[in-house]
mmCIF file of C-alpha atoms and ligand atoms in Angstrom:
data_model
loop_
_atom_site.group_PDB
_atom_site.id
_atom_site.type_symbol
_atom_site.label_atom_id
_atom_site.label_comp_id
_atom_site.label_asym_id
_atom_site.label_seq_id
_atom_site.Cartn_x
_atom_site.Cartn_y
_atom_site.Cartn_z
ATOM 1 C CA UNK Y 1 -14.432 -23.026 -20.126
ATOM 2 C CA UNK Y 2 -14.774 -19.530 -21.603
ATOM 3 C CA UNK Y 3 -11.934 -17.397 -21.941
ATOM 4 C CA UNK Y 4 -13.473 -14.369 -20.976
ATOM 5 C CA UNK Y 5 -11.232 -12.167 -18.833
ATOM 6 C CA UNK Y 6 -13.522 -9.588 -16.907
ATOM 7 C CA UNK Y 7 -12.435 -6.713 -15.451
ATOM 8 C CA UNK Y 8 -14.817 -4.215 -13.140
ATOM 9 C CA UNK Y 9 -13.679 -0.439 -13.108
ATOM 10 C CA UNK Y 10 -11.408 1.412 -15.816
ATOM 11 C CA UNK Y 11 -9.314 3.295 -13.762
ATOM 12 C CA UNK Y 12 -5.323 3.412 -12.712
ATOM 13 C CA UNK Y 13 -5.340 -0.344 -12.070
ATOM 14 C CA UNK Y 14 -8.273 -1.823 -13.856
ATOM 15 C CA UNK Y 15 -7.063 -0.411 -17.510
ATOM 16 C CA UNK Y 16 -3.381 -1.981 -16.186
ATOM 17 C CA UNK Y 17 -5.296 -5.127 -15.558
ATOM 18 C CA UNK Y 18 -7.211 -5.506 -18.806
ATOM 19 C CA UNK Y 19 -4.255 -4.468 -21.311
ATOM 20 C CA UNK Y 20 -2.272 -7.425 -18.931
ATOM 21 C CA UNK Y 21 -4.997 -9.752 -19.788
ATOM 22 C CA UNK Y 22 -5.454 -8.738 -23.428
ATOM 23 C CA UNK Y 23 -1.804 -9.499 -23.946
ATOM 24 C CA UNK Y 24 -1.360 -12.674 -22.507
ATOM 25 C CA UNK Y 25 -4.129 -13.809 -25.081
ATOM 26 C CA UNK Y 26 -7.519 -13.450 -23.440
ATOM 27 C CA UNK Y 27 -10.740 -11.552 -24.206
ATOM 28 C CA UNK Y 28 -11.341 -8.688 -22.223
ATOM 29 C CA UNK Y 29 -14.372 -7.443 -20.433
ATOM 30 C CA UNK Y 30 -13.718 -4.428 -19.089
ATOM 31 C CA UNK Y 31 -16.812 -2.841 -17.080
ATOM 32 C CA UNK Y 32 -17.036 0.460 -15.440
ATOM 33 C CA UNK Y 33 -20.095 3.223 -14.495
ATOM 34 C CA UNK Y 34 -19.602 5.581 -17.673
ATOM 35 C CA UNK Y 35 -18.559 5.935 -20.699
ATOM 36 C CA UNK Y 36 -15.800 8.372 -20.178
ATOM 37 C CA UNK Y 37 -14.203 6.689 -17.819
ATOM 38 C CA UNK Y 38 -13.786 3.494 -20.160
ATOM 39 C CA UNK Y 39 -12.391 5.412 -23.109
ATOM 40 C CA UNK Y 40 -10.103 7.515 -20.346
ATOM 41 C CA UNK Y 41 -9.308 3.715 -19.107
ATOM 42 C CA UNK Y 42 -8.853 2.822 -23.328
ATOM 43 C CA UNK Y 43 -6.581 5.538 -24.193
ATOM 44 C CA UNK Y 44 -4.248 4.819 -21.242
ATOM 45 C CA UNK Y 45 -3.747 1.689 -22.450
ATOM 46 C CA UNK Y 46 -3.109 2.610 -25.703
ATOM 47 C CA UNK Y 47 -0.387 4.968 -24.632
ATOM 48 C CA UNK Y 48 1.599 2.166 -22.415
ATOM 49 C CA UNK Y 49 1.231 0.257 -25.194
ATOM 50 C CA UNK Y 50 2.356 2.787 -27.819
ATOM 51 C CA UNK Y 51 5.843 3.122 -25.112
ATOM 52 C CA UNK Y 52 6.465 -0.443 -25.994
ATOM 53 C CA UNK Y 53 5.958 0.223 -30.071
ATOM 54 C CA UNK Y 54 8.247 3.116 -29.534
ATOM 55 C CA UNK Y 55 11.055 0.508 -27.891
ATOM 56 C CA UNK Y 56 10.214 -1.703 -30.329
ATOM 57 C CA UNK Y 57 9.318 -3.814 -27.474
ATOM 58 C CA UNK Y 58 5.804 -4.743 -29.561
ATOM 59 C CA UNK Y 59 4.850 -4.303 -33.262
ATOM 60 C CA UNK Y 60 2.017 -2.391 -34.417
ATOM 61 C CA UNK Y 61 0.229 -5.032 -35.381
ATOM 62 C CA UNK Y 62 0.490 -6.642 -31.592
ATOM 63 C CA UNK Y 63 -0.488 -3.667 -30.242
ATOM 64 C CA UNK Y 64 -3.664 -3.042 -32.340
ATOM 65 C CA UNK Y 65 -4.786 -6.921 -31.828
ATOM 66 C CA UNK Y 66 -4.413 -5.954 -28.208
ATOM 67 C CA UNK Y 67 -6.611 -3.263 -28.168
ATOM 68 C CA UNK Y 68 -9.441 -5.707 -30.412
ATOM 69 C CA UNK Y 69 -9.241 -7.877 -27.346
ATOM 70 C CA UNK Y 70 -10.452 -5.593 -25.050
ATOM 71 C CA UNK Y 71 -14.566 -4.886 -24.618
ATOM 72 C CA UNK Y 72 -15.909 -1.999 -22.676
ATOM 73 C CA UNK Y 73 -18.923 -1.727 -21.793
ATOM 74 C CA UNK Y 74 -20.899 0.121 -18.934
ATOM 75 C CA UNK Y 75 -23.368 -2.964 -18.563
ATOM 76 C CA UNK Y 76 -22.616 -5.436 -16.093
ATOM 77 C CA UNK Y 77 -24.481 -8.205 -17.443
ATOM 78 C CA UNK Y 78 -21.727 -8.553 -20.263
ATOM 79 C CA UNK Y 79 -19.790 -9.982 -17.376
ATOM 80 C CA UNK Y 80 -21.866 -13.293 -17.782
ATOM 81 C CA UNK Y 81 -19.550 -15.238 -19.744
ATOM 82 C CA UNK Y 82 -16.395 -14.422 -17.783
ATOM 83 C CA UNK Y 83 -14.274 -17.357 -16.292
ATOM 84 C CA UNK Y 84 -12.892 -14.544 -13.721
ATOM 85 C CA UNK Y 85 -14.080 -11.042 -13.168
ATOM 86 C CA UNK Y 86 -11.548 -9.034 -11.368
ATOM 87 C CA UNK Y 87 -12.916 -6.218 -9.375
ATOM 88 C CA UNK Y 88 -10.839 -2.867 -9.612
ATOM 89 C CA UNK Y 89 -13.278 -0.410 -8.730
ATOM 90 C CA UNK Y 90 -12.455 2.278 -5.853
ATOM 91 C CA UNK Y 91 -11.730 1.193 -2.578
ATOM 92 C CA UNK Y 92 -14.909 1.760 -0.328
ATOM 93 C CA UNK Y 93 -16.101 -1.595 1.183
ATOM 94 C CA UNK Y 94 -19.843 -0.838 0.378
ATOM 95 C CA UNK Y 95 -19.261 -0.046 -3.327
ATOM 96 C CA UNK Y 96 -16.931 -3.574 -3.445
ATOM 97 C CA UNK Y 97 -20.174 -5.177 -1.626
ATOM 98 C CA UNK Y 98 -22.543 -3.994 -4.200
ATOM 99 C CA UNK Y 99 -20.282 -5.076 -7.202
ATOM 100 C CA UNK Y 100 -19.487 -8.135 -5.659
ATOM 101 C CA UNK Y 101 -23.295 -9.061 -5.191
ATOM 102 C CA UNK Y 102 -23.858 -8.243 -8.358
ATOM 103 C CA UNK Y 103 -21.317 -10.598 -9.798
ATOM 104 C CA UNK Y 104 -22.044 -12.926 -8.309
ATOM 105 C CA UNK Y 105 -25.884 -13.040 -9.407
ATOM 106 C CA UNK Y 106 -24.182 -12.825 -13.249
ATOM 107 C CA UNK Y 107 -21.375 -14.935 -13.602
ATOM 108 C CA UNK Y 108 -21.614 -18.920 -13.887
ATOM 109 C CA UNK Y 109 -21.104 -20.817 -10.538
ATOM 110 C CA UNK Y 110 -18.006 -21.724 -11.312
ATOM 111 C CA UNK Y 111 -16.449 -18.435 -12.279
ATOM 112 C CA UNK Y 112 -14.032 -17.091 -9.968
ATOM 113 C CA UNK Y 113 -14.413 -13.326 -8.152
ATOM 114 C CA UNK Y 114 -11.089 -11.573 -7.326
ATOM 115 C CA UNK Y 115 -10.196 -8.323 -5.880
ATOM 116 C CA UNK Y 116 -7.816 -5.745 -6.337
ATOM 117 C CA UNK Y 117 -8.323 -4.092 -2.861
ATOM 118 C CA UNK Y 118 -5.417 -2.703 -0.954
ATOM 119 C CA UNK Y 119 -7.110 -3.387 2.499
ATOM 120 C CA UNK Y 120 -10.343 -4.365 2.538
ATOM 121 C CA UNK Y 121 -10.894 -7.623 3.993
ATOM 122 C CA UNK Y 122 -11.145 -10.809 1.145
ATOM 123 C CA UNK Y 123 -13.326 -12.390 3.727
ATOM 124 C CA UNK Y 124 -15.983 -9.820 3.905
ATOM 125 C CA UNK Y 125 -16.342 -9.598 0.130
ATOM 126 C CA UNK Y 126 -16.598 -13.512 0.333
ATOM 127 C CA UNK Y 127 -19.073 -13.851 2.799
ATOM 128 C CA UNK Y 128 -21.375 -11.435 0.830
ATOM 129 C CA UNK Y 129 -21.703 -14.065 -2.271
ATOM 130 C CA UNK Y 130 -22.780 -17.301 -2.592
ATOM 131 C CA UNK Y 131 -19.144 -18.728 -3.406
ATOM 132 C CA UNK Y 132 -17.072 -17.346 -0.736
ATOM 133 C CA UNK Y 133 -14.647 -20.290 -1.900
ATOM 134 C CA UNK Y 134 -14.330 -18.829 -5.154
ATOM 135 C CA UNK Y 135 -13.864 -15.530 -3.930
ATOM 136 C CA UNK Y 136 -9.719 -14.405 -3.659
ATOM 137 C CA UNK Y 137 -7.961 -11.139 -3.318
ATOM 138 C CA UNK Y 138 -5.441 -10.888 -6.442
ATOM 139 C CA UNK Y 139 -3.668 -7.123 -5.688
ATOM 140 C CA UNK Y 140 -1.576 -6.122 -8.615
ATOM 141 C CA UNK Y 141 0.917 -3.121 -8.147
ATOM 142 C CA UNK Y 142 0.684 0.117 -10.183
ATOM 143 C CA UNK Y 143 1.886 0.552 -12.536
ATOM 144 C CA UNK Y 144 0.523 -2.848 -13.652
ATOM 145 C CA UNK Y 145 2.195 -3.555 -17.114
ATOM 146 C CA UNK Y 146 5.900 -3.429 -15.573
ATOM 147 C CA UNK Y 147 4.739 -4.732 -11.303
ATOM 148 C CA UNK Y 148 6.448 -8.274 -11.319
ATOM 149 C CA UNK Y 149 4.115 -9.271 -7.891
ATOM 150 C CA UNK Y 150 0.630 -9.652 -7.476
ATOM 151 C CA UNK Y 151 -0.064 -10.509 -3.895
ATOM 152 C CA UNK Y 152 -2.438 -13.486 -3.706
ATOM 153 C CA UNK Y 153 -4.915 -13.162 -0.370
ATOM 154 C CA UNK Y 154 -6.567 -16.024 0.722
ATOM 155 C CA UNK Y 155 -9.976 -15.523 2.944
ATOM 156 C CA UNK Y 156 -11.546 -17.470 5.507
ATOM 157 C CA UNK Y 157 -13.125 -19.715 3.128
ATOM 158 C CA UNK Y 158 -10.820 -19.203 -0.266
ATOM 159 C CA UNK Y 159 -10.465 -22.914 -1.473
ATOM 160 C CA UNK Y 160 -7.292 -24.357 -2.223
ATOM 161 C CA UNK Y 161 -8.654 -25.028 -6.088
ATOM 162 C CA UNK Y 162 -9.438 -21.274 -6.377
ATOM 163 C CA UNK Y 163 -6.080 -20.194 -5.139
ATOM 164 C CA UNK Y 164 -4.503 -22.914 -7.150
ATOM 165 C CA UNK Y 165 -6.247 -21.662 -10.610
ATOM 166 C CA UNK Y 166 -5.523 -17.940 -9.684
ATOM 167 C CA UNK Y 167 -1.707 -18.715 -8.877
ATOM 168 C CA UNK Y 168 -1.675 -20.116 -12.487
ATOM 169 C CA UNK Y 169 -3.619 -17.805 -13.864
ATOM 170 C CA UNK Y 170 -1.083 -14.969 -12.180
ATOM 171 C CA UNK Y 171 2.085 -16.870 -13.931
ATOM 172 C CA UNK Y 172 -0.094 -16.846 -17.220
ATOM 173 C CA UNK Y 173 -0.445 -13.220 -17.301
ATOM 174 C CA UNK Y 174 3.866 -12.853 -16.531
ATOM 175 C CA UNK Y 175 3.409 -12.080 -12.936
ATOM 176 C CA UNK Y 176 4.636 -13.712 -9.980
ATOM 177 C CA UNK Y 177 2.160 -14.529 -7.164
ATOM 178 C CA UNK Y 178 3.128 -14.181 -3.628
ATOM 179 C CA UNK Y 179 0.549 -15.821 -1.072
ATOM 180 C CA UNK Y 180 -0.839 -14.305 2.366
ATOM 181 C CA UNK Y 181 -3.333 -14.692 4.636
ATOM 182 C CA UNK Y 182 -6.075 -12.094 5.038
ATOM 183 C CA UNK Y 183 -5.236 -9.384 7.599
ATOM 184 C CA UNK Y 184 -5.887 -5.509 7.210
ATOM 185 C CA UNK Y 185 -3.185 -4.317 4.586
ATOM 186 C CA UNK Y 186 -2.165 -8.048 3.475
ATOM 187 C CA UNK Y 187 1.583 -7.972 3.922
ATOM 188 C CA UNK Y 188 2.324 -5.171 1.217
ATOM 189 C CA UNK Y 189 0.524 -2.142 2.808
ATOM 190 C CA UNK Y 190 0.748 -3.228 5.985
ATOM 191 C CA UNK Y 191 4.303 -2.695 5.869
ATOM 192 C CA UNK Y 192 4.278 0.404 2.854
ATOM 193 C CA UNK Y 193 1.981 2.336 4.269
ATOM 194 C CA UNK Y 194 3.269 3.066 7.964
ATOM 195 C CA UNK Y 195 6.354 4.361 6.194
ATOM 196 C CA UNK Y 196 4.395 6.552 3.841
ATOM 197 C CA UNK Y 197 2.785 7.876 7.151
ATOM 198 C CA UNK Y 198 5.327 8.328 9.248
ATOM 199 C CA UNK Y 199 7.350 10.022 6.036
ATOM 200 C CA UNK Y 200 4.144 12.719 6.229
ATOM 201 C CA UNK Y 201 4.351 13.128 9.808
ATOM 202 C CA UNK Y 202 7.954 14.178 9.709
ATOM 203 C CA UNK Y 203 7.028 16.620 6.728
ATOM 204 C CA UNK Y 204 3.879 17.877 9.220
ATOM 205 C CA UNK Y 205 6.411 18.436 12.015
ATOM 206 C CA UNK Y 206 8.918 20.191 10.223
ATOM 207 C CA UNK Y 207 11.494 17.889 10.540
ATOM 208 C CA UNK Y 208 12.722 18.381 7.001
ATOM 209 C CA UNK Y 209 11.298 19.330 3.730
ATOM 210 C CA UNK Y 210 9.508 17.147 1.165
ATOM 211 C CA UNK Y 211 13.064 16.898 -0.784
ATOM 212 C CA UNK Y 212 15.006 15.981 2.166
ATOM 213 C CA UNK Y 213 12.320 13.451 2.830
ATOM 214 C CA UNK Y 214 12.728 11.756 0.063
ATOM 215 C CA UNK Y 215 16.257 12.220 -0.754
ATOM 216 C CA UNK Y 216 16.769 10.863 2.318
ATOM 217 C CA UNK Y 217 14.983 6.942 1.600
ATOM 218 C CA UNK Y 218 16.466 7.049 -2.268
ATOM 219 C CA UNK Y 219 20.131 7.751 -1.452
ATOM 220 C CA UNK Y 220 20.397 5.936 1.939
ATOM 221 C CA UNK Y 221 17.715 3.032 1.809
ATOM 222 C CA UNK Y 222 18.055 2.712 -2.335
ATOM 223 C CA UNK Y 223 14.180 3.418 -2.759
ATOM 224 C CA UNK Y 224 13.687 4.083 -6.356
ATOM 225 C CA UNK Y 225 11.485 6.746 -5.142
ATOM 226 C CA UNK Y 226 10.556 8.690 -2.092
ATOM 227 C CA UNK Y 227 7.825 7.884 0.126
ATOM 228 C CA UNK Y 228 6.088 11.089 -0.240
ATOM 229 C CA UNK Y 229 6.409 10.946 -4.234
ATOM 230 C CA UNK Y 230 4.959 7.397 -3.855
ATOM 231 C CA UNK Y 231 2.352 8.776 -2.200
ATOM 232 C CA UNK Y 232 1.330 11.100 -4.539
ATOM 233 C CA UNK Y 233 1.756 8.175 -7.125
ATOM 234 C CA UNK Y 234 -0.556 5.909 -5.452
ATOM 235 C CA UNK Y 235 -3.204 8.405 -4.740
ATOM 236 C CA UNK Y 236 -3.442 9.989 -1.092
ATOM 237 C CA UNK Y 237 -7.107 9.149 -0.950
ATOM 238 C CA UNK Y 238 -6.080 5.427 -1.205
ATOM 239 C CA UNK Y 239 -3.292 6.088 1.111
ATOM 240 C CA UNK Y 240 -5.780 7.584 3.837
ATOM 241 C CA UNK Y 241 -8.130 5.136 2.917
ATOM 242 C CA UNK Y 242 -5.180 1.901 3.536
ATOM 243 C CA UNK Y 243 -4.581 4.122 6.958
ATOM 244 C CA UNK Y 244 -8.236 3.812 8.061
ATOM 245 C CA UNK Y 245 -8.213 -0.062 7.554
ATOM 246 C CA UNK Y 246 -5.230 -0.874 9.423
ATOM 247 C CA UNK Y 247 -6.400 2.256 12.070
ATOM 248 C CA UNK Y 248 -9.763 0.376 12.624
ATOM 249 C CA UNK Y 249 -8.257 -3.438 12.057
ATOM 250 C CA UNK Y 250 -5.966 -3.421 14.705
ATOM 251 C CA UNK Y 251 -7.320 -0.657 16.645
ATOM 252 C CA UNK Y 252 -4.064 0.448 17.285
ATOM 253 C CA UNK Y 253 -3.004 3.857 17.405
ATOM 254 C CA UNK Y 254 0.195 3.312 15.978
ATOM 255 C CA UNK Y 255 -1.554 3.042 12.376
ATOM 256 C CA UNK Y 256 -3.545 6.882 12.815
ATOM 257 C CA UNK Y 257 -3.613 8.684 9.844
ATOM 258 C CA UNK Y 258 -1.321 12.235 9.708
ATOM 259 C CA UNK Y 259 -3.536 15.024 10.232
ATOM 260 C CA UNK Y 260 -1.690 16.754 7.117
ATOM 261 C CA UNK Y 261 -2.826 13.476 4.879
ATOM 262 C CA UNK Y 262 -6.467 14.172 5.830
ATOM 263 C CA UNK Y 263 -6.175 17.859 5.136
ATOM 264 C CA UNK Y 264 -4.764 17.367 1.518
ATOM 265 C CA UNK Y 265 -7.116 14.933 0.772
ATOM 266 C CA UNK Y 266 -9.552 17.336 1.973
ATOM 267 C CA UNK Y 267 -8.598 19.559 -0.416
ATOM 268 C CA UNK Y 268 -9.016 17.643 -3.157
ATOM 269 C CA UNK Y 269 -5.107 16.996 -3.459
ATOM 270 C CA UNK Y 270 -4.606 13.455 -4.214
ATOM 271 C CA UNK Y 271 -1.707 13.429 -5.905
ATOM 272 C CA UNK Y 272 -0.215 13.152 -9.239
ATOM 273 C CA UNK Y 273 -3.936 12.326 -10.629
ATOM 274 C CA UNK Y 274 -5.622 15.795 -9.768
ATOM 275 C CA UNK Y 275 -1.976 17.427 -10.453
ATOM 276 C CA UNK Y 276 -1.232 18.216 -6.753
ATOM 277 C CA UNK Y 277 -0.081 16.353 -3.725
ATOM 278 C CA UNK Y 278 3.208 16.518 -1.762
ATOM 279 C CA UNK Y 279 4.646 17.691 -5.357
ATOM 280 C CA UNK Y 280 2.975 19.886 -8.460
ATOM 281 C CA UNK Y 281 2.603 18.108 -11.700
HETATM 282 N N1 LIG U 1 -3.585 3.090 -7.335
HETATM 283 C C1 LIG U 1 -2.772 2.165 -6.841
HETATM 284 O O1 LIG U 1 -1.550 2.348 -6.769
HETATM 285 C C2 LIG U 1 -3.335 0.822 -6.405
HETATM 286 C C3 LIG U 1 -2.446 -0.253 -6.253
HETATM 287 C C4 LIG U 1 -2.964 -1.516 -5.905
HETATM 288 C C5 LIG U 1 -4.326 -1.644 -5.695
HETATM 289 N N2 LIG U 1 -5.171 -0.578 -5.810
HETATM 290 C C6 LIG U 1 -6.600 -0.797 -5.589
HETATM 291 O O2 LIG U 1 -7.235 -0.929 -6.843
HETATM 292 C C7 LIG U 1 -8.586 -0.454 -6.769
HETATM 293 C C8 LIG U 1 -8.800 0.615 -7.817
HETATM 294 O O3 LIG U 1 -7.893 1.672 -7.585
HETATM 295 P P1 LIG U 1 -7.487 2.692 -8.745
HETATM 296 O O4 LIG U 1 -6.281 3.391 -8.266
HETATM 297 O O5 LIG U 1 -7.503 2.022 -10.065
HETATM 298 O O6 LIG U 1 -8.743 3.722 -8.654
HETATM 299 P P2 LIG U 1 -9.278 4.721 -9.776
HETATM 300 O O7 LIG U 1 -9.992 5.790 -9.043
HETATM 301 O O8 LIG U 1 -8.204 5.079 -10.740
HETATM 302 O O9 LIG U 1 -10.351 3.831 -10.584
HETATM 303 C C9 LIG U 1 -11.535 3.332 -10.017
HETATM 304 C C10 LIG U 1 -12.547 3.149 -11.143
HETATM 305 O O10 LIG U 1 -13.667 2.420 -10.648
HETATM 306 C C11 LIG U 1 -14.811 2.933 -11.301
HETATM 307 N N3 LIG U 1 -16.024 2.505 -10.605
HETATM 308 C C12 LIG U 1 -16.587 3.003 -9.484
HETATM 309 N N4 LIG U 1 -17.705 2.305 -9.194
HETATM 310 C C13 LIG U 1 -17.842 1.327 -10.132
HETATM 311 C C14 LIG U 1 -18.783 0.284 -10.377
HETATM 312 N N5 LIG U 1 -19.817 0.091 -9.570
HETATM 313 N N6 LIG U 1 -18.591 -0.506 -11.452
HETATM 314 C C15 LIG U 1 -17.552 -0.315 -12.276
HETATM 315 N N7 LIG U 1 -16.629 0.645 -12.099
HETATM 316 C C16 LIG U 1 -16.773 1.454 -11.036
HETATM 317 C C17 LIG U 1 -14.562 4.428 -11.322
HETATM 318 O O11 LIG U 1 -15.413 5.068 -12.273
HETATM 319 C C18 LIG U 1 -13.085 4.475 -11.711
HETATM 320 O O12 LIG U 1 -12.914 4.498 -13.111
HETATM 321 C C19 LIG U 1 -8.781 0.018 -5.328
HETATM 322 O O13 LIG U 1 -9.342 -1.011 -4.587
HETATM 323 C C20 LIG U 1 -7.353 0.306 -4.871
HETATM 324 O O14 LIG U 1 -7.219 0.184 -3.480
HETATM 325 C C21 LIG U 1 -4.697 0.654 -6.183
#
């Protein structure tokens, strides 16, 4: 079996992914659209990295044979030797189909296709290959290097094999996999982002500022951060976005977005990655 680790998109949790992958031993493949936003995706590892050199956590030898693991590239067709590919590209369901298409056209019939996605349904991206039993949702938590869980999501037609090899796989690369079912927002944002919301509605209405907020879930509920500083940590975009899934999953009304979440992303403000959300960074 090859040991090629793939990874599709070099952003917040894709570059977390591959430097993960790279140091548990395997070759990376790390894919994504253009070629700044691989070496954005390269030197981010290289400064979480550098953090554990500095801790003398890693040597500098470690951390440089890392880094010769890893393989960018923009074409996806260097994907064809991968034994997984995992798909961390952004989190629109008709970009995910599209990559997930195409992966599955590339790989080798056996290889497995995983997902990052927060929300989207593991069932969908399934059904639009020609392995939906190969096909699993594997959602790592940001920051990815230090996130003990990955939640493992099983779809309709996810084989027991497949979620076998990816629940060893998960181990392999120092996490711990958690297993759930496939429902809009898994188990983690189903029950994350509701509280994220509701934290924004209360800052909408006035009820107390972003400070209180947050002081608030730290000091009483011992939250190593604040919902609305979480929020800007995660992205709003992908919080709005997690807010539409559950929204149009359940069709309840319970899960509608805040009006003031809209507006900021709107804006433009998504948080600590464009240097404004709730907070300015
Ligand atoms: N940010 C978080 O805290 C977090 C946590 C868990 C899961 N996720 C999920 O992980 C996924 C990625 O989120 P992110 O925060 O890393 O986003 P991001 O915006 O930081 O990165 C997305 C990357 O995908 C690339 N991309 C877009 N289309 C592509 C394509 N066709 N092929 C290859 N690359 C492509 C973009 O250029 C970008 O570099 C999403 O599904 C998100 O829901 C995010």
């Amino acid at each position: 079996m090859s040991e090629v680790f793939g990874v599709v998109g070099a952003g917040t949790m894709g570059n977390g992914i591959a430097q993960v992958a790279a140091r548990a031993g395997f070759d990376v493949v790390m894919r994504d659209v253009g070629q700044e936003f691989l070496e954005r995706g390269m030197k981010a590892i290289d400064k979480s990295l550098q953090r554990d050199v500095d801790k003398e956590r890693l040597s500098k030898d470690e951390k440089s044979a890392i880094i010769r693991r890893i393989c960018t590239t923009t074409d996806i067709g260097a994907l064809s030797d991968a034994f997984i590919v995992v798909e961390a590209v952004t989190e629109d369901l008709a970009l995910k189909t599209e990559v997930f298409r195409a992966l599955d056209d590339i790989v080798t019939s056996n290889a497995i296709l995983a997902s990052n996605t927060s929300s989207i349904s593991i069932t969908k991206l399934g059904a639009v290959t020609r392995r939906p039993d190969k096909v699993i949702g594997m959602h790592f938590m940001n920051p990815v290097p230090v996130m003990k869980l990955v939640e493992l999501i099983r779809g309709a037609a996810t084989s027991d094999q497949t979620h076998e090899k990816t629940r060893a796989l998960s181990e392999n690369l120092g996490k711990i996999p958690v297993e759930c079912q496939d429902s809009p927002g898994f188990i983690s944002n189903r029950v994350l982002m509701p509280m994220i919301n509701e934290a924004i509605f209360a800052l909408y209405e006035g009820v107390a500022t972003r400070e209180s907020i947050d002081g608030i879930m730290k000091l009483g509920m011992n939250h190593p951060m604040g919902p609305l500083a979480l929020a800007d940590f995660i992205g709003l975009d992908v919080c709005l976005a997690i807010m539409n899934v559950l929204h149009d999953g359940f069709g309840d009304p319970k899960y509608r977005p805040c009006p003031l979440l809209k507006r900021y992303v709107d804006a433009g403000w998504l948080g600590k990655k464009s240097a404004r959300g709730f907070y300015e960074y």
